[in-house]
Coordinates of C-alpha atoms in Angstrom, one line a residue:
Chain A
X1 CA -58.4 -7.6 -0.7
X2 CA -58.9 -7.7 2.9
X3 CA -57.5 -4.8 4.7
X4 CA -56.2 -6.6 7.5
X5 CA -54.1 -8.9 4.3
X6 CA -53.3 -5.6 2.7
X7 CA -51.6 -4.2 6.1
X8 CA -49.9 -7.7 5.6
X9 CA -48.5 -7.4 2.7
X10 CA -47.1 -4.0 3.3
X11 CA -45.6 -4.7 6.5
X12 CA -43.4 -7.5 4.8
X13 CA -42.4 -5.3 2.1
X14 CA -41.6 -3.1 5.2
X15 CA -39.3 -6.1 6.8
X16 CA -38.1 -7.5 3.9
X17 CA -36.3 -3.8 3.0
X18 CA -35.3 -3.0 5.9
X19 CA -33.8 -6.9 6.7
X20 CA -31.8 -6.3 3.4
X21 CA -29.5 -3.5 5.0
X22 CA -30.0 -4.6 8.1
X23 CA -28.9 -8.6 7.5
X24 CA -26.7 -7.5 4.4
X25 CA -24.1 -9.9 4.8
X26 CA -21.2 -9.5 6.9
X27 CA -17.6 -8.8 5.0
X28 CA -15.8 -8.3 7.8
X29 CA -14.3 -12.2 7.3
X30 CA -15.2 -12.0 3.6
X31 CA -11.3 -11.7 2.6
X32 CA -8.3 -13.0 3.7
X33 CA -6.3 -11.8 6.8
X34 CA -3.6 -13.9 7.9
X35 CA -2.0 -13.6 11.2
X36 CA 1.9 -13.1 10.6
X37 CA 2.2 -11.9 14.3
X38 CA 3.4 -15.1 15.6
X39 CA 5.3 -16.2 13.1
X40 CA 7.3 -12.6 13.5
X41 CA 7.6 -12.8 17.1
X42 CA 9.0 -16.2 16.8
X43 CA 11.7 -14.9 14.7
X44 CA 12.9 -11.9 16.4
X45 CA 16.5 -11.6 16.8
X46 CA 17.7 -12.0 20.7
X47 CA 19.7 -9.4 22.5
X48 CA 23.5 -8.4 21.6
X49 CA 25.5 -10.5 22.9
X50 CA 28.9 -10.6 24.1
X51 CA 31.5 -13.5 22.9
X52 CA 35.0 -14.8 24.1
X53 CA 37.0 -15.6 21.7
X54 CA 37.4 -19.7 22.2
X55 CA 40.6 -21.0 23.4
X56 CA 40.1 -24.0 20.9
X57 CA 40.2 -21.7 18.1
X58 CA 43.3 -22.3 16.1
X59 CA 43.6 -19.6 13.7
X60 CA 46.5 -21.3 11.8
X61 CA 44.8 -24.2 11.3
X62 CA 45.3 -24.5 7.2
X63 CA 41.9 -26.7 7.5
X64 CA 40.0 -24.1 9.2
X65 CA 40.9 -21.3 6.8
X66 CA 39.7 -23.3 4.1
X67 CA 36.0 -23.7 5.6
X68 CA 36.3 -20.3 6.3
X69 CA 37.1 -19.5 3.2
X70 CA 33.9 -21.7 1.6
X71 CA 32.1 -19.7 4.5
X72 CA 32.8 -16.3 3.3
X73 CA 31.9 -17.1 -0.7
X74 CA 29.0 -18.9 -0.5
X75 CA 25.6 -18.4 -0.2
X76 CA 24.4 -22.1 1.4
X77 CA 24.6 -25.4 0.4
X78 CA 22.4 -25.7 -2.8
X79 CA 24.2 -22.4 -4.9
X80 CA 27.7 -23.8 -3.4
X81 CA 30.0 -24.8 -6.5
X82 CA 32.7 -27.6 -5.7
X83 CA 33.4 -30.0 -2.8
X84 CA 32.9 -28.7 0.2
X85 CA 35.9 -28.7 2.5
X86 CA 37.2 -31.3 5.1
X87 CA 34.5 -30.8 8.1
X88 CA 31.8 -29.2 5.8
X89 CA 28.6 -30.5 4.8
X90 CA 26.7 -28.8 2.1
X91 CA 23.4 -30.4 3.4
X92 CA 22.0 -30.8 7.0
X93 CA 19.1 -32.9 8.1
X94 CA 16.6 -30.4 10.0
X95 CA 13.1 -31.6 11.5
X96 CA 13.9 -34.8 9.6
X97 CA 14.2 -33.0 6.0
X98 CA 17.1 -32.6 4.3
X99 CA 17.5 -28.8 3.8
X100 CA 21.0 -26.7 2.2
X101 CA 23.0 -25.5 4.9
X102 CA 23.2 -21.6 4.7
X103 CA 26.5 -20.1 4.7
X104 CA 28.2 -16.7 5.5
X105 CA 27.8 -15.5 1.9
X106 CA 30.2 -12.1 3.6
X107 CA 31.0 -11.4 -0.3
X108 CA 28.0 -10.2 -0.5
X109 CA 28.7 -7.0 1.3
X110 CA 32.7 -6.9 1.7
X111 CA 35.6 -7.3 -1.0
X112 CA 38.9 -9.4 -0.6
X113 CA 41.0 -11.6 -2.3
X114 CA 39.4 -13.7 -4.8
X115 CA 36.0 -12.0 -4.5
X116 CA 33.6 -12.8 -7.5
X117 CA 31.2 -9.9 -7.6
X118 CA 32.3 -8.5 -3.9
X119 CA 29.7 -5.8 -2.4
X120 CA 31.1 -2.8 -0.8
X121 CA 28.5 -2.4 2.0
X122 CA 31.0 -3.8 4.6
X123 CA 34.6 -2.7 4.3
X124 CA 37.4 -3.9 2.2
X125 CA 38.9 -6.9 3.9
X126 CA 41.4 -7.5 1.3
X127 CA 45.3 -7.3 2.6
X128 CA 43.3 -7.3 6.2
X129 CA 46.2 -9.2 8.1
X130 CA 48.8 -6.5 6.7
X131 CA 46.9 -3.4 7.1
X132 CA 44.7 -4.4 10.7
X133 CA 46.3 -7.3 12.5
X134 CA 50.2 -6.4 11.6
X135 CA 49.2 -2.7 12.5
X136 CA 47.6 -4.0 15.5
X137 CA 44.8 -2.2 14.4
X138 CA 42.7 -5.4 15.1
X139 CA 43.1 -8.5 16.9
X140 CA 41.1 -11.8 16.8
X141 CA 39.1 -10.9 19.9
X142 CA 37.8 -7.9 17.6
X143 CA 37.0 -10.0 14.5
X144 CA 35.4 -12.8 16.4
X145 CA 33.0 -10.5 17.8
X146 CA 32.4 -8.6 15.1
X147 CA 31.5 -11.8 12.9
X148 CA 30.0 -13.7 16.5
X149 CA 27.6 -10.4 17.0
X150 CA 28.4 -6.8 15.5
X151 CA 25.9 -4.8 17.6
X152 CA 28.4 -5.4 20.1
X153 CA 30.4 -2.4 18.9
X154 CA 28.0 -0.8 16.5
X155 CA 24.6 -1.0 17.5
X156 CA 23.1 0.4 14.6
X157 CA 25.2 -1.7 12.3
X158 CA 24.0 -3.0 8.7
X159 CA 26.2 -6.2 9.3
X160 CA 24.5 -10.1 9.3
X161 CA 24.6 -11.4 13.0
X162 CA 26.0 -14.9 12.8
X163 CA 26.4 -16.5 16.4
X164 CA 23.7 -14.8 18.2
X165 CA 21.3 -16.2 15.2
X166 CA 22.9 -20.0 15.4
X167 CA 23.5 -19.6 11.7
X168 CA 27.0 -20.7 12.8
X169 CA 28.2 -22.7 15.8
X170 CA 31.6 -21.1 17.8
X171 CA 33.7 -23.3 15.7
X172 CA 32.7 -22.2 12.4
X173 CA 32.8 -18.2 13.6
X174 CA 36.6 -19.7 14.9
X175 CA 37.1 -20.7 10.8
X176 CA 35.7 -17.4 9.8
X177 CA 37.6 -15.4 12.2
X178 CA 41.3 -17.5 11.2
X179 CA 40.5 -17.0 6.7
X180 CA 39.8 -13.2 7.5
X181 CA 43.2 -12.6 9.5
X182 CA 45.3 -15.4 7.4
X183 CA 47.6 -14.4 4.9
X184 CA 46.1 -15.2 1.4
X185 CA 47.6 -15.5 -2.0
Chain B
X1 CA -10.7 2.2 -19.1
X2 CA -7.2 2.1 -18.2
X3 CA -4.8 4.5 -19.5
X4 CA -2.3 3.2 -21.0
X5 CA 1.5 4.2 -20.2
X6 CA 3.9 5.9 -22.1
X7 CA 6.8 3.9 -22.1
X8 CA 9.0 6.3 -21.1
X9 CA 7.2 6.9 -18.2
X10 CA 8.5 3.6 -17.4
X11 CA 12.4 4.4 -17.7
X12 CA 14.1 3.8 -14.4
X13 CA 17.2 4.2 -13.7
X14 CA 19.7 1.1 -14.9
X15 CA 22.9 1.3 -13.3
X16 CA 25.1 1.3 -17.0
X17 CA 28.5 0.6 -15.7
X18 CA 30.1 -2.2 -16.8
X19 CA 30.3 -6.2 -15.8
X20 CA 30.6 -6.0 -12.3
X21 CA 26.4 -5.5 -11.9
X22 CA 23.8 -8.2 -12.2
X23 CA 22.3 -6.6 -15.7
X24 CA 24.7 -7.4 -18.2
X25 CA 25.0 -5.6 -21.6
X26 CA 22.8 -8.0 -23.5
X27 CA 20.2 -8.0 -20.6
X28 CA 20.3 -4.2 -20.9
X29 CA 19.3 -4.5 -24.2
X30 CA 16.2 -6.9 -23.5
X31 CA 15.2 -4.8 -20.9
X32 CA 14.8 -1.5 -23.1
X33 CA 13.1 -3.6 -25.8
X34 CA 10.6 -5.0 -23.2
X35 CA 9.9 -1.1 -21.7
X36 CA 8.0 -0.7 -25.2
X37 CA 6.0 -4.3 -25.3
X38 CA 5.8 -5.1 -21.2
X39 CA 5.3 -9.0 -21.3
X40 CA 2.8 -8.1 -18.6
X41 CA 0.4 -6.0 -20.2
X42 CA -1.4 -8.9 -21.6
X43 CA -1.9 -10.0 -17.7
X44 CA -3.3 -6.8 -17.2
X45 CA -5.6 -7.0 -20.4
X46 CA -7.1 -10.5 -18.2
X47 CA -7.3 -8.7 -15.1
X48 CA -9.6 -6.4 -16.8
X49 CA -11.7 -8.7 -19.1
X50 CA -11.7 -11.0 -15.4
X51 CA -12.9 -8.2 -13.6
X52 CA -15.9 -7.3 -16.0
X53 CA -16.9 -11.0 -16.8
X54 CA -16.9 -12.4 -13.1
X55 CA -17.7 -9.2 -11.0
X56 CA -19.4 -6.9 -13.1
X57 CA -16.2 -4.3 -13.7
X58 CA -15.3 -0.8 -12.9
X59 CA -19.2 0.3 -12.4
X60 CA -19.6 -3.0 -9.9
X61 CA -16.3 -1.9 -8.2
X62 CA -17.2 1.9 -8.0
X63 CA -20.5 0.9 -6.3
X64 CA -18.6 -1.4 -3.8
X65 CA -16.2 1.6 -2.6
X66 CA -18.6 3.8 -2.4
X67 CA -17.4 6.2 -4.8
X68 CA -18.6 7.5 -9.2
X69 CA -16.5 5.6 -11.8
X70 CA -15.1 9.0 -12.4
X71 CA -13.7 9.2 -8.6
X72 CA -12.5 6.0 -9.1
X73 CA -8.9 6.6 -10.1
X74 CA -8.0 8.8 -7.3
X75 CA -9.5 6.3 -4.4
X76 CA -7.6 3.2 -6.1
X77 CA -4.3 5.8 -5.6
X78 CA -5.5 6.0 -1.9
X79 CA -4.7 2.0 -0.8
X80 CA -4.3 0.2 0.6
X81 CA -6.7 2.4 2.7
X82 CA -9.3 1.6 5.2
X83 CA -12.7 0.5 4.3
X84 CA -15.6 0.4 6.8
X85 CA -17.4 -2.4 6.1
X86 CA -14.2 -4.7 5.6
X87 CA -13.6 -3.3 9.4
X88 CA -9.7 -3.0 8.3
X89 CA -7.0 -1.4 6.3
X90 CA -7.1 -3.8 3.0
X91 CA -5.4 -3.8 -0.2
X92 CA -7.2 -4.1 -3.6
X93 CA -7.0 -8.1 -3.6
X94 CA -8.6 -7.8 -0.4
X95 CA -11.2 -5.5 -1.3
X96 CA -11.8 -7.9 -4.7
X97 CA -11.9 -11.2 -2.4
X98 CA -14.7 -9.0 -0.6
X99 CA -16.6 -8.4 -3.7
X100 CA -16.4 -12.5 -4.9
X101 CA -17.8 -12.8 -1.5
X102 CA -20.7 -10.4 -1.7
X103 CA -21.7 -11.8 -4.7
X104 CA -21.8 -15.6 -3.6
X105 CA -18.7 -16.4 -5.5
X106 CA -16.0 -18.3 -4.9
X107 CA -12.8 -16.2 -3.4
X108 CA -9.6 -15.8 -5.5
X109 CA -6.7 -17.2 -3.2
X110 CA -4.6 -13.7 -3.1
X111 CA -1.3 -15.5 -3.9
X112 CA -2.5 -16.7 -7.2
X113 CA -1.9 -15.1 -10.7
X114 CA -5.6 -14.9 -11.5
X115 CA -5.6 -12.1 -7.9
X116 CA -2.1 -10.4 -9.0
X117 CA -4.4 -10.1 -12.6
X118 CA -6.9 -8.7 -11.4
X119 CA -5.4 -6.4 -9.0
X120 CA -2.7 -5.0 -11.3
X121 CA -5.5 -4.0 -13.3
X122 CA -7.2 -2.3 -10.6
X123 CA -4.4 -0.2 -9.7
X124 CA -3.8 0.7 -13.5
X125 CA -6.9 2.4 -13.2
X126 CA -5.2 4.7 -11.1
X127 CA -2.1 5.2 -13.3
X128 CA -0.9 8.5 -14.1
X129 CA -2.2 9.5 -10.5
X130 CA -0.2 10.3 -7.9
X131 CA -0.5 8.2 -4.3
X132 CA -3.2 10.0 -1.9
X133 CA -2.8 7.9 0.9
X134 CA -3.4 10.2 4.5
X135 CA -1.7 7.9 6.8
X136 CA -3.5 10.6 9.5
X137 CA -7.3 10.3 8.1
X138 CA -8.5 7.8 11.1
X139 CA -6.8 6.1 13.6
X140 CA -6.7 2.8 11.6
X141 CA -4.4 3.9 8.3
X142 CA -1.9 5.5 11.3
X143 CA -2.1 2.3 12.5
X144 CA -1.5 0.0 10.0
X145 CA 1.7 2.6 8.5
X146 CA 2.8 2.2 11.9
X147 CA 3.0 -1.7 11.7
X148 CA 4.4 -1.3 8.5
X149 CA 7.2 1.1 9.3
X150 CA 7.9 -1.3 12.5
X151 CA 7.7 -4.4 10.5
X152 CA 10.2 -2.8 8.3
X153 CA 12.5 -1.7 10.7
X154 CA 12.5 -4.9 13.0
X155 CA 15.8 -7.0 12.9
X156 CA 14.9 -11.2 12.4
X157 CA 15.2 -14.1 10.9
X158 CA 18.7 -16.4 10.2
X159 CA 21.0 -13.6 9.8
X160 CA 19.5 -11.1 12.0
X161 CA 18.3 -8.0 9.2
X162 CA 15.9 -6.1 9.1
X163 CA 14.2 -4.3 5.7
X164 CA 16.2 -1.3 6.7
X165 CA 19.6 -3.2 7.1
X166 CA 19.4 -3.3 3.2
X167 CA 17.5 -0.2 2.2
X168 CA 18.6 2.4 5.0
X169 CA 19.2 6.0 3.2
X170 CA 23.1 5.6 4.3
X171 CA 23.2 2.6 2.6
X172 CA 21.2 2.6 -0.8
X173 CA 23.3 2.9 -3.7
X174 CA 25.7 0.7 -2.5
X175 CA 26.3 -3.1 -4.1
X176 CA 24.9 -6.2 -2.2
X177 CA 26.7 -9.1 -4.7
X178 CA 26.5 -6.9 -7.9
X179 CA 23.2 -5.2 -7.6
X180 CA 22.8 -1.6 -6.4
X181 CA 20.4 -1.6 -3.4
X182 CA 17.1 0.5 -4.6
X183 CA 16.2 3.7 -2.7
X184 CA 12.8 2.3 -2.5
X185 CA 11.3 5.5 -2.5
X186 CA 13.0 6.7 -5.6
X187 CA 12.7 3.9 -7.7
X188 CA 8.7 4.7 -7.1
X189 CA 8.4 0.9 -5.7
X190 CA 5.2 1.2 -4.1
X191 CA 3.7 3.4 -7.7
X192 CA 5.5 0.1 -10.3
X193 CA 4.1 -2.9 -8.6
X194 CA 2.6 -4.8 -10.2
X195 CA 5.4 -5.2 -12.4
X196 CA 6.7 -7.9 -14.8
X197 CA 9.9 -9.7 -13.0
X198 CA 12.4 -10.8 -16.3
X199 CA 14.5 -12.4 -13.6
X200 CA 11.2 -14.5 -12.6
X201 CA 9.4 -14.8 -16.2
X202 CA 6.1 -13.8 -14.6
X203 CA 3.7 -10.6 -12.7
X204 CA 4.7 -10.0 -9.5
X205 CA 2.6 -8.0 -6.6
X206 CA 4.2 -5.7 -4.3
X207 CA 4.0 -8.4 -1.4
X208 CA 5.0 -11.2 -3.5
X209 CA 8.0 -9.0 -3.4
X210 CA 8.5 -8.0 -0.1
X211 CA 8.3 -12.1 0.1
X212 CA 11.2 -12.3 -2.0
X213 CA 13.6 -10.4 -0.1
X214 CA 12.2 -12.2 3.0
X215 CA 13.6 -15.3 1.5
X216 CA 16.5 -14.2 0.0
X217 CA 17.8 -12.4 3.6
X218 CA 16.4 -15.5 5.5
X219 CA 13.8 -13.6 7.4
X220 CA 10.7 -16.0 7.8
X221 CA 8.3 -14.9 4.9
X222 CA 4.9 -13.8 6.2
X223 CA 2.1 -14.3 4.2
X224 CA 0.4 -11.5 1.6
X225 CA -2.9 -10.2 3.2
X226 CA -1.5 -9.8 6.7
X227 CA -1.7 -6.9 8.7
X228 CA 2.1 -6.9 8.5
X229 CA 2.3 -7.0 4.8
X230 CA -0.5 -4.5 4.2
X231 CA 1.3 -2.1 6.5
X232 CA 4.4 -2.7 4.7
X233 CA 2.7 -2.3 1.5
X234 CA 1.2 1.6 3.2
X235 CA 4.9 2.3 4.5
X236 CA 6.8 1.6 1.0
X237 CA 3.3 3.6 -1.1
X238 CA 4.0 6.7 1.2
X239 CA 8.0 6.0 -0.1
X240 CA 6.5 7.1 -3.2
X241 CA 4.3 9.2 -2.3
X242 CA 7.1 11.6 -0.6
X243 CA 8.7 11.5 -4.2
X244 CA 5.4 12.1 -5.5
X245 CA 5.8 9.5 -8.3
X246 CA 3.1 8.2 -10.4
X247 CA 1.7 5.3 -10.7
X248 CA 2.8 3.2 -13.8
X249 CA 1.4 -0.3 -13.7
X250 CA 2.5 -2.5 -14.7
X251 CA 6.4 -1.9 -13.9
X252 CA 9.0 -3.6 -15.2
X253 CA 11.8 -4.8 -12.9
X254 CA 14.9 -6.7 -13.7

């Protein structure tokens, strides 16, 4: 062989090495990495906020309690067991599809009357109207606030926030706010 | 080869008063008799047999971290950790999709069951260890815990919760709608997932069950692989870690 071909030869051997841990492929977009960023900011949860209580509320309003009540126990419209209530529906139309409307599901964390499987993260609200509103203890300023947004008065509190959120509309925290003060069997 | 558990290593704590929790008497039962034949172990068996067949196994895997098949064990209880030439804090799926890559194969999607497979084998490579992640060994594991710890403590979604809302230390212990809210550090979550879900008949990743809570609380659920999850995934292993459990793959979990 030529010397000239020889210095060739070994001067690609030379490349070709080195080019393998030079060129060796890039795995820095060789797995998956999803951005969640977005999506997270998009769902941050506003600023407390303070609510009056509305003067169309009408806490004795026997149909109010009652979607309350279906408030309180259930989770959303899919789990829901039974007709829903006069003013309820268990399914609303959203960006066209047809989706379960969620509900309060408050058993989860708090006990009262009727309770199937009640949590105790949230105070016992059973006998409420006797032992808060009767003792003026609480009034319906206090529970529509505290169901409307409870950082209000507890900042670091472990309580859902329901009207700040628009998981419920003022009307619906009114129904809420009239089953936990009513008198119940 | 993976060592296998000792199924009393297994034995978590099952809340055993009566009716008023989720796991009912009957379910109790199932529970202890599936602690001695986990439903998932066979998943973990094709993880393994996956692994060996498609990417050359432990030796191919070794080689790829940069570490002996003996050292193995104790870098797998280091992740998710952060690897150089993946130029991020990755978990093992990640660090597997990497390897497909390398190779000129086709990348496992890391939401399917062939990925949670094949990682929950990984990580049973590492059981019996305790977690060695050193959240302050470069500026990108601080970094991702950080995220993780934020992502945990940040209040969102439909009813306004955040992670810690549910599993807060003044708070764990108590019942959310019949089930006792997990200390997730004590339960050892971030050392038993992968685990077998009876509630959901299948494996189960970590994330896939950090997604499950996100749905369940109506948070929007953010997808496995993100920097988010990955970082949830460090925050909840150094849960663990403070507890200094073990790692027992695969878990079992109600």
């Amino acid at each position: 062989m030529k010397k000239s071909i020889k210095l060739l030869a070994l001067s690609t051997v030379v490349i070709l090495s080195t080019s393998v841990s030079l060129f060796a492929i890039d795995l820095t977009k060789a797995y998956d990495m999803p951005d969640a960023s977005k999506m997270i900011e998009k769902d941050l949860l506003k600023e407390p906020t303070k609510f009056k209580l509305p003067k169309s509320c009408k806490l004795d309003d026997l149909d109010s309690i009652a979607r309350g009540k279906f408030f309180f126990h259930n989770l959303n419209g899919k789990k829901a067991k039974g007709k829903a209530p006069k003013g309820v529906k268990k399914f609303i139309k959203k960006n066209g599809k047809k989706k379960p409307k969620q509900f309060g599901n408050c058993v989860a964390c708090h006990n009262i009357e009727g309770a199937k499987g009640g949590g105790n993260i949230g105070p016992d609200l059973t006998n409420y109207k006797k032992l808060f509103v009767d003792t003026k203890t609480r009034d319906a300023q206090f529970v529509y606030q505290k169901i409307a947004d409870a950082r209000i008065d507890n900042p670091k509190t472990h309580m859902t926030i329901n009207l700040t959120t628009k998981l419920f509309n003022k009307s619906e925290i009114c129904d809420l706010t009239a089953y936990v003060m009513s008198t119940k069997k | 080869m993976r060592k296998l558990l000792l199924p009393l290593a297994l034995m978590v704590t099952v809340a055993s008063a009566g009716e008023q929790f989720a796991m009912s008497d009957a379910d109790r039962a199932m529970y202890k008799e599936m602690l001695e034949n986990n439903p998932a172990d066979i998943y973990v068996e094709e993880g393994g047999e996956i692994l060996d067949e498609q990417l050359g196994g432990e030796e191919a895997l070794a080689k790829f971290l940069g570490v002996t098949e003996k050292e193995l064990p104790k870098y797998i209880a280091g992740f998710p950790r952060y690897i150089k030439k993946l130029g991020n804090v990755v978990g093992i799926d990640q660090v597997l999709q990497a390897m497909e890559v390398e190779q000129g194969k086709k990348k496992t999607k890391l939401k399917s069951g062939k990925m949670f497979s094949m990682l929950a084998y990984v990580k049973s490579l590492a059981n019996d260890e305790k977690f060695t992640i050193d959240i302050k060994a470069d500026e990108h594991i601080k970094a991702s815990y950080e995220l993780g710890k934020k992502t945990f403590m940040t209040a969102r979604g439909g009813r306004g919760l955040s992670c810690n809302s549910c599993h807060s230390s003044d708070i764990v212990g108590q019942i959310l709608r019949t089930q006792p809210l997990p200390d997730l550090g004590k339960v050892g979550a971030g050392a038993t997932w992968p685990a077998y879900r009876m509630t959901k008949s299948s494996l189960r990743t970590l994330q896939r069950r950090f997604q499950g809570c996100m749905k369940n609380a109506l948070l929007k659920v953010i997808p496995i692989g993100s920097k988010e999850m990955v970082g949830l995934e460090v925050y909840i292993s150094t849960l663990a870690q403070k507890e200094k459990k073990a790692i027992a793959i695969p878990g079992l979990k109600r």
